[in-house]
Amino acid sequence: MSVWGTVRPRITSLREAMDKHLADASRGELLRDGLRIAIVGRPNAGKSSLLNLLAGRDAAIVSSTPGTTRDVVEVILDLGGVRCTLLDTAGVREEMEEGVNDIEVEGMKSARRAARDAHIIVGVVDASDYERGLDAVKELIGCGDEYSLEMESSSVKSDNVIYVLNKLDLVDANEASAISKLSSDSSFGISCTTSEGVDNFLTSLTDEALSMVSNDDGTQNTALLSVEGTEGAVITRARHRRHVESASEALARFEQLSGQGYMALDMAAEELRLAASELGRITGAIDVEDILDKLFSDFCIGK
């Protein structure tokens, strides 16, 4: 049984390495597929203006008429090396409000779906109507009184919501202080017209995107983060993740069986074969017989 004295520590080290990669919060998949950032809020809050400002072009129609944006407008943006899809969504308001029609209602449904599937939400609030605007954003992301059950499956956490108080150029200094009422560290006052505060907001948005795909444990200065810090996030496909999980489980069973004496020897070897098979589904065919021949070259199972 001396063979286990050499093999078991190496198997344990391998399993621990697998578990570390599995605990990366799917960062590999996010790095490969990119992040989805939904811009939400009430009509005329400045969502399309913000999208155009970040995109550097007129990607969405801007109008003072409520309900101009009906479909979700997508723009690809690079934030610190992270591929991000910005989503400009229809303004959300009460369906009973004056001027709301069936088409706008469908647009609001699309906005809710976009928010549900987003990794980061940017809630845009009109500085001159911040109370209704803030309530609309909170209701949309499931933090208001009208909590939506479908938001339970959302990938968005409360700390992945950034509030933007727009149109500061239209209010006086006293009214601009309303941003303090948002009561959030992730709140920014901006003006899409004058570009006031946009740089600070964009820096924070970039830091948030980088933190979601990096291996930062929360202690690193966000200014030092980059996609180079994602070296450990090697699992880039959900299928690969499932196979690594199965391989790790097989290795855990091996560790347990290898300590149960000679009678469990063949079962422990079978767990190694299963683990090798799962990994082979990722890297390509593995000759299991070669692995077992090498492992038991000095050990006879039949004796």
Tab-separated table of C-alpha atoms in Angstrom:
chain	number	residue	atom	x	y	z
A	1	MET	CA	0.000	0.000	0.000
A	2	SER	CA	3.058	2.288	-0.109
A	3	VAL	CA	1.870	3.507	-3.500
A	4	TRP	CA	-0.797	5.637	-1.815
A	5	GLY	CA	1.839	7.370	0.282
A	6	THR	CA	3.188	8.960	-2.893
A	7	VAL	CA	0.011	9.375	-4.903
A	8	ARG	CA	-2.482	10.617	-2.317
A	9	PRO	CA	-0.735	13.939	-1.426
A	10	ARG	CA	-0.417	14.751	-5.120
A	11	ILE	CA	-4.083	13.936	-5.725
A	12	THR	CA	-5.078	16.119	-2.779
A	13	SER	CA	-3.003	19.000	-4.146
A	14	LEU	CA	-4.594	18.548	-7.577
A	15	ARG	CA	-8.122	18.509	-6.168
A	16	GLU	CA	-7.472	21.636	-4.099
A	17	ALA	CA	-6.201	23.415	-7.203
A	18	MET	CA	-9.356	22.399	-9.076
A	19	ASP	CA	-11.574	23.600	-6.240
A	20	LYS	CA	-9.773	26.936	-6.223
A	21	HIS	CA	-10.526	27.452	-9.892
A	22	LEU	CA	-14.133	26.341	-9.389
A	23	ALA	CA	-14.541	28.969	-6.669
A	24	ASP	CA	-13.720	31.823	-9.057
A	25	ALA	CA	-17.357	32.998	-9.368
A	26	SER	CA	-17.368	32.080	-13.082
A	27	ARG	CA	-14.828	34.814	-13.820
A	28	GLY	CA	-13.438	32.850	-16.747
A	29	GLU	CA	-16.827	32.747	-18.453
A	30	LEU	CA	-17.298	36.462	-17.811
A	31	LEU	CA	-13.894	37.273	-19.283
A	32	ARG	CA	-14.639	35.245	-22.423
A	33	ASP	CA	-18.255	36.320	-22.990
A	34	GLY	CA	-17.991	39.825	-21.546
A	35	LEU	CA	-20.204	41.708	-19.101
A	36	ARG	CA	-23.703	43.012	-19.693
A	37	ILE	CA	-24.326	46.475	-18.255
A	38	ALA	CA	-27.956	47.638	-18.264
A	39	ILE	CA	-28.756	51.348	-18.119
A	40	VAL	CA	-32.183	51.724	-16.508
A	41	GLY	CA	-34.425	54.442	-15.129
A	42	ARG	CA	-37.536	56.502	-15.767
A	43	PRO	CA	-38.239	58.088	-19.173
A	44	ASN	CA	-36.203	61.222	-19.944
A	45	ALA	CA	-33.721	60.520	-17.151
A	46	GLY	CA	-30.867	60.672	-19.673
A	47	LYS	CA	-30.199	56.971	-20.295
A	48	SER	CA	-29.745	57.289	-24.059
A	49	SER	CA	-27.636	60.434	-23.630
A	50	LEU	CA	-25.356	58.564	-21.246
A	51	LEU	CA	-25.074	55.644	-23.656
A	52	ASN	CA	-24.128	57.973	-26.510
A	53	LEU	CA	-21.629	59.793	-24.317
A	54	LEU	CA	-19.886	56.560	-23.288
A	55	ALA	CA	-20.010	55.153	-26.822
A	56	GLY	CA	-18.641	58.342	-28.333
A	57	ARG	CA	-21.324	58.342	-31.025
A	58	ASP	CA	-25.073	58.700	-31.512
A	59	ALA	CA	-25.990	55.049	-30.966
A	60	ALA	CA	-29.445	55.786	-29.540
A	61	ILE	CA	-32.105	58.356	-30.414
A	62	VAL	CA	-32.394	61.157	-27.866
A	63	SER	CA	-35.702	62.999	-27.531
A	64	SER	CA	-37.646	64.879	-24.885
A	65	THR	CA	-40.687	62.759	-25.748
A	66	PRO	CA	-41.188	60.029	-23.099
A	67	GLY	CA	-41.017	56.486	-24.381
A	68	THR	CA	-38.697	57.193	-27.335
A	69	THR	CA	-36.571	54.123	-26.612
A	70	ARG	CA	-38.646	50.976	-27.142
A	71	ASP	CA	-36.153	48.232	-28.007
A	72	VAL	CA	-32.947	47.518	-26.101
A	73	VAL	CA	-30.037	49.283	-27.826
A	74	GLU	CA	-26.692	47.485	-27.466
A	75	VAL	CA	-23.235	49.042	-27.729
A	76	ILE	CA	-19.942	47.179	-27.275
A	77	LEU	CA	-17.460	49.000	-25.059
A	78	ASP	CA	-13.974	48.181	-23.775
A	79	LEU	CA	-13.597	48.965	-20.078
A	80	GLY	CA	-10.048	48.401	-18.901
A	81	GLY	CA	-9.627	45.509	-21.330
A	82	VAL	CA	-12.957	43.901	-20.403
A	83	ARG	CA	-15.476	43.458	-23.200
A	84	CYS	CA	-18.741	45.017	-22.044
A	85	THR	CA	-22.145	45.307	-23.701
A	86	LEU	CA	-23.973	48.472	-22.703
A	87	LEU	CA	-27.746	48.135	-22.865
A	88	ASP	CA	-29.903	51.242	-23.233
A	89	THR	CA	-33.380	50.264	-22.083
A	90	ALA	CA	-36.837	51.766	-22.274
A	91	GLY	CA	-37.826	54.118	-19.494
A	92	VAL	CA	-39.851	52.457	-16.760
A	93	ARG	CA	-42.919	54.142	-15.275
A	94	GLU	CA	-46.395	53.246	-14.091
A	95	GLU	CA	-48.425	51.662	-16.851
A	96	MET	CA	-51.393	53.798	-15.816
A	97	GLU	CA	-49.532	57.066	-16.418
A	98	GLU	CA	-50.823	59.312	-19.166
A	99	GLY	CA	-49.394	58.574	-22.605
A	100	VAL	CA	-48.349	54.981	-21.929
A	101	ASN	CA	-49.386	52.650	-24.738
A	102	ASP	CA	-49.053	48.941	-25.468
A	103	ILE	CA	-45.774	49.376	-27.351
A	104	GLU	CA	-44.181	51.243	-24.446
A	105	VAL	CA	-45.387	48.548	-22.042
A	106	GLU	CA	-43.578	45.925	-24.130
A	107	GLY	CA	-40.481	48.117	-24.024
A	108	MET	CA	-40.653	48.229	-20.239
A	109	LYS	CA	-40.895	44.439	-20.135
A	110	SER	CA	-37.730	44.269	-22.225
A	111	ALA	CA	-36.053	46.687	-19.813
A	112	ARG	CA	-36.888	44.431	-16.877
A	113	ARG	CA	-35.500	41.392	-18.688
A	114	ALA	CA	-32.307	43.290	-19.526
A	115	ALA	CA	-31.903	44.284	-15.871
A	116	ARG	CA	-32.554	40.717	-14.754
A	117	ASP	CA	-29.825	39.321	-17.025
A	118	ALA	CA	-27.269	42.092	-16.469
A	119	HIS	CA	-24.079	41.748	-14.447
A	120	ILE	CA	-24.034	45.462	-13.587
A	121	ILE	CA	-26.948	47.913	-13.474
A	122	VAL	CA	-26.551	51.649	-13.953
A	123	GLY	CA	-29.602	53.372	-12.507
A	124	VAL	CA	-30.020	56.822	-14.043
A	125	VAL	CA	-32.037	59.317	-11.982
A	126	ASP	CA	-33.190	62.771	-13.067
A	127	ALA	CA	-31.804	65.286	-10.559
A	128	SER	CA	-34.968	67.356	-10.785
A	129	ASP	CA	-37.179	64.354	-10.012
A	130	TYR	CA	-34.839	62.131	-8.033
A	131	GLU	CA	-37.440	60.655	-5.658
A	132	ARG	CA	-39.601	59.125	-8.387
A	133	GLY	CA	-36.503	58.225	-10.364
A	134	LEU	CA	-34.871	56.426	-7.467
A	135	ASP	CA	-38.088	54.570	-6.646
A	136	ALA	CA	-38.372	53.433	-10.273
A	137	VAL	CA	-34.824	52.039	-10.312
A	138	LYS	CA	-35.262	50.255	-6.983
A	139	GLU	CA	-38.543	48.734	-8.120
A	140	LEU	CA	-36.917	47.576	-11.344
A	141	ILE	CA	-34.048	45.780	-9.613
A	142	GLY	CA	-36.296	44.268	-6.968
A	143	CYS	CA	-35.386	46.474	-4.026
A	144	GLY	CA	-38.618	48.434	-3.846
A	145	ASP	CA	-42.037	47.653	-2.471
A	146	GLU	CA	-43.087	45.879	-5.650
A	147	TYR	CA	-40.492	43.122	-5.432
A	148	SER	CA	-40.477	40.913	-8.529
A	149	LEU	CA	-40.050	37.180	-8.044
A	150	GLU	CA	-38.205	36.880	-11.332
A	151	MET	CA	-35.453	39.072	-9.895
A	152	GLU	CA	-34.559	36.266	-7.486
A	153	SER	CA	-32.731	34.569	-10.363
A	154	SER	CA	-30.954	37.772	-11.364
A	155	SER	CA	-27.172	37.743	-11.509
A	156	VAL	CA	-27.140	41.319	-10.182
A	157	LYS	CA	-26.322	41.882	-6.525
A	158	SER	CA	-27.151	45.072	-4.682
A	159	ASP	CA	-23.467	46.049	-4.654
A	160	ASN	CA	-23.382	45.768	-8.462
A	161	VAL	CA	-25.804	48.668	-8.887
A	162	ILE	CA	-24.381	52.108	-9.646
A	163	TYR	CA	-26.684	55.111	-9.254
A	164	VAL	CA	-26.202	58.134	-11.500
A	165	LEU	CA	-27.888	61.460	-10.705
A	166	ASN	CA	-28.059	63.126	-14.114
A	167	LYS	CA	-28.836	66.702	-15.274
A	168	LEU	CA	-26.908	68.471	-12.538
A	169	ASP	CA	-26.592	71.397	-14.929
A	170	LEU	CA	-30.348	72.013	-14.628
A	171	VAL	CA	-30.513	72.324	-10.834
A	172	ASP	CA	-28.984	74.757	-8.368
A	173	ALA	CA	-26.348	73.845	-5.801
A	174	ASN	CA	-28.893	73.085	-3.089
A	175	GLU	CA	-30.846	70.728	-5.282
A	176	ALA	CA	-27.647	69.082	-6.469
A	177	SER	CA	-27.004	68.028	-2.882
A	178	ALA	CA	-29.861	65.566	-3.372
A	179	ILE	CA	-27.257	63.024	-4.409
A	180	SER	CA	-26.565	62.475	-0.731
A	181	LYS	CA	-30.090	61.095	-0.415
A	182	LEU	CA	-29.129	58.146	-2.584
A	183	SER	CA	-27.182	56.868	0.426
A	184	SER	CA	-24.774	54.752	-1.588
A	185	ASP	CA	-21.018	54.690	-2.093
A	186	SER	CA	-21.730	53.850	-5.732
A	187	SER	CA	-23.570	57.100	-6.512
A	188	PHE	CA	-22.399	59.793	-8.895
A	189	GLY	CA	-23.672	63.187	-9.914
A	190	ILE	CA	-23.162	63.904	-13.612
A	191	SER	CA	-24.345	66.020	-16.488
A	192	CYS	CA	-24.492	64.419	-19.911
A	193	THR	CA	-24.717	67.898	-21.407
A	194	THR	CA	-21.570	69.362	-19.829
A	195	SER	CA	-19.823	66.016	-19.114
A	196	GLU	CA	-19.482	67.026	-15.468
A	197	GLY	CA	-18.683	64.023	-13.269
A	198	VAL	CA	-18.657	61.571	-16.188
A	199	ASP	CA	-14.957	60.755	-15.839
A	200	ASN	CA	-15.369	59.751	-12.186
A	201	PHE	CA	-18.377	57.628	-13.047
A	202	LEU	CA	-16.564	55.911	-15.928
A	203	THR	CA	-13.576	55.166	-13.678
A	204	SER	CA	-15.844	53.554	-11.092
A	205	LEU	CA	-17.673	51.553	-13.771
A	206	THR	CA	-14.336	50.314	-15.133
A	207	ASP	CA	-13.178	49.315	-11.646
A	208	GLU	CA	-16.430	47.411	-11.103
A	209	ALA	CA	-16.012	45.540	-14.391
A	210	LEU	CA	-12.396	44.659	-13.622
A	211	SER	CA	-13.255	43.447	-10.125
A	212	MET	CA	-15.801	41.007	-11.561
A	213	VAL	CA	-13.278	39.261	-13.813
A	214	SER	CA	-10.142	39.523	-11.670
A	215	ASN	CA	-8.882	37.413	-8.800
A	216	ASP	CA	-8.878	40.368	-6.446
A	217	ASP	CA	-9.963	39.416	-2.929
A	218	GLY	CA	-11.171	42.908	-2.172
A	219	THR	CA	-7.939	44.070	-0.519
A	220	GLN	CA	-6.190	45.217	-3.682
A	221	ASN	CA	-6.323	48.840	-4.797
A	222	THR	CA	-8.832	48.918	-7.650
A	223	ALA	CA	-6.551	51.308	-9.527
A	224	LEU	CA	-4.037	48.460	-9.830
A	225	LEU	CA	-6.514	45.957	-11.235
A	226	SER	CA	-6.260	44.840	-14.841
A	227	VAL	CA	-7.205	41.867	-16.969
A	228	GLU	CA	-3.681	40.567	-16.302
A	229	GLY	CA	-4.933	39.746	-12.811
A	230	THR	CA	-7.324	37.159	-14.250
A	231	GLU	CA	-4.628	34.531	-14.824
A	232	GLY	CA	-6.306	32.061	-12.480
A	233	ALA	CA	-9.708	32.288	-14.191
A	234	VAL	CA	-8.954	29.584	-16.700
A	235	ILE	CA	-12.386	27.941	-16.827
A	236	THR	CA	-14.032	29.810	-19.668
A	237	ARG	CA	-16.934	27.517	-20.560
A	238	ALA	CA	-19.821	26.176	-18.498
A	239	ARG	CA	-19.267	22.702	-19.982
A	240	HIS	CA	-15.646	22.719	-18.838
A	241	ARG	CA	-16.759	23.775	-15.363
A	242	ARG	CA	-19.108	20.790	-15.109
A	243	HIS	CA	-16.341	18.364	-16.071
A	244	VAL	CA	-13.884	19.891	-13.598
A	245	GLU	CA	-16.521	19.645	-10.873
A	246	SER	CA	-17.055	15.945	-11.654
A	247	ALA	CA	-13.302	15.325	-11.691
A	248	SER	CA	-12.879	17.053	-8.331
A	249	GLU	CA	-15.689	14.972	-6.829
A	250	ALA	CA	-14.069	11.778	-8.127
A	251	LEU	CA	-10.727	12.760	-6.614
A	252	ALA	CA	-12.432	13.484	-3.278
A	253	ARG	CA	-13.918	9.973	-3.346
A	254	PHE	CA	-10.473	8.585	-4.143
A	255	GLU	CA	-9.005	10.318	-1.092
A	256	GLN	CA	-11.658	8.704	1.082
A	257	LEU	CA	-11.320	5.217	-0.440
A	258	SER	CA	-7.531	5.250	-0.439
A	259	GLY	CA	-7.593	5.350	3.335
A	260	GLN	CA	-9.842	2.288	3.692
A	261	GLY	CA	-7.232	-0.384	3.128
A	262	TYR	CA	-6.531	-3.034	0.525
A	263	MET	CA	-10.177	-4.017	-0.091
A	264	ALA	CA	-11.006	-0.548	-1.466
A	265	LEU	CA	-7.983	-0.408	-3.728
A	266	ASP	CA	-9.765	-1.224	-6.985
A	267	MET	CA	-12.607	1.215	-6.197
A	268	ALA	CA	-10.088	3.990	-5.493
A	269	ALA	CA	-8.394	3.266	-8.817
A	270	GLU	CA	-11.765	3.501	-10.557
A	271	GLU	CA	-12.268	6.988	-9.123
A	272	LEU	CA	-8.935	8.017	-10.637
A	273	ARG	CA	-10.098	6.649	-13.972
A	274	LEU	CA	-13.332	8.636	-13.721
A	275	ALA	CA	-11.447	11.838	-12.872
A	276	ALA	CA	-9.091	11.307	-15.808
A	277	SER	CA	-12.053	10.674	-18.093
A	278	GLU	CA	-13.750	13.923	-17.059
A	279	LEU	CA	-10.589	15.926	-17.688
A	280	GLY	CA	-10.148	14.144	-20.987
A	281	ARG	CA	-13.471	15.520	-22.120
A	282	ILE	CA	-11.898	18.978	-21.874
A	283	THR	CA	-8.355	18.434	-23.133
A	284	GLY	CA	-8.990	15.569	-25.543
A	285	ALA	CA	-8.716	11.778	-25.330
A	286	ILE	CA	-6.687	10.362	-22.446
A	287	ASP	CA	-5.327	6.852	-22.526
A	288	VAL	CA	-6.501	5.682	-19.111
A	289	GLU	CA	-4.611	2.393	-19.394
A	290	ASP	CA	-1.314	4.281	-19.673
A	291	ILE	CA	-2.153	6.237	-16.519
A	292	LEU	CA	-3.044	3.123	-14.536
A	293	ASP	CA	-0.008	1.204	-15.864
A	294	LYS	CA	2.247	4.015	-14.692
A	295	LEU	CA	0.461	4.297	-11.350
A	296	PHE	CA	0.581	0.578	-10.554
A	297	SER	CA	3.814	-0.383	-12.299
A	298	ASP	CA	5.224	-1.534	-8.955
A	299	PHE	CA	1.927	-2.732	-7.450
A	300	CYS	CA	-0.073	-5.818	-8.327
A	301	ILE	CA	-3.823	-5.460	-7.668
A	302	GLY	CA	-4.369	-9.215	-8.005
A	303	LYS	CA	-2.062	-10.193	-5.147
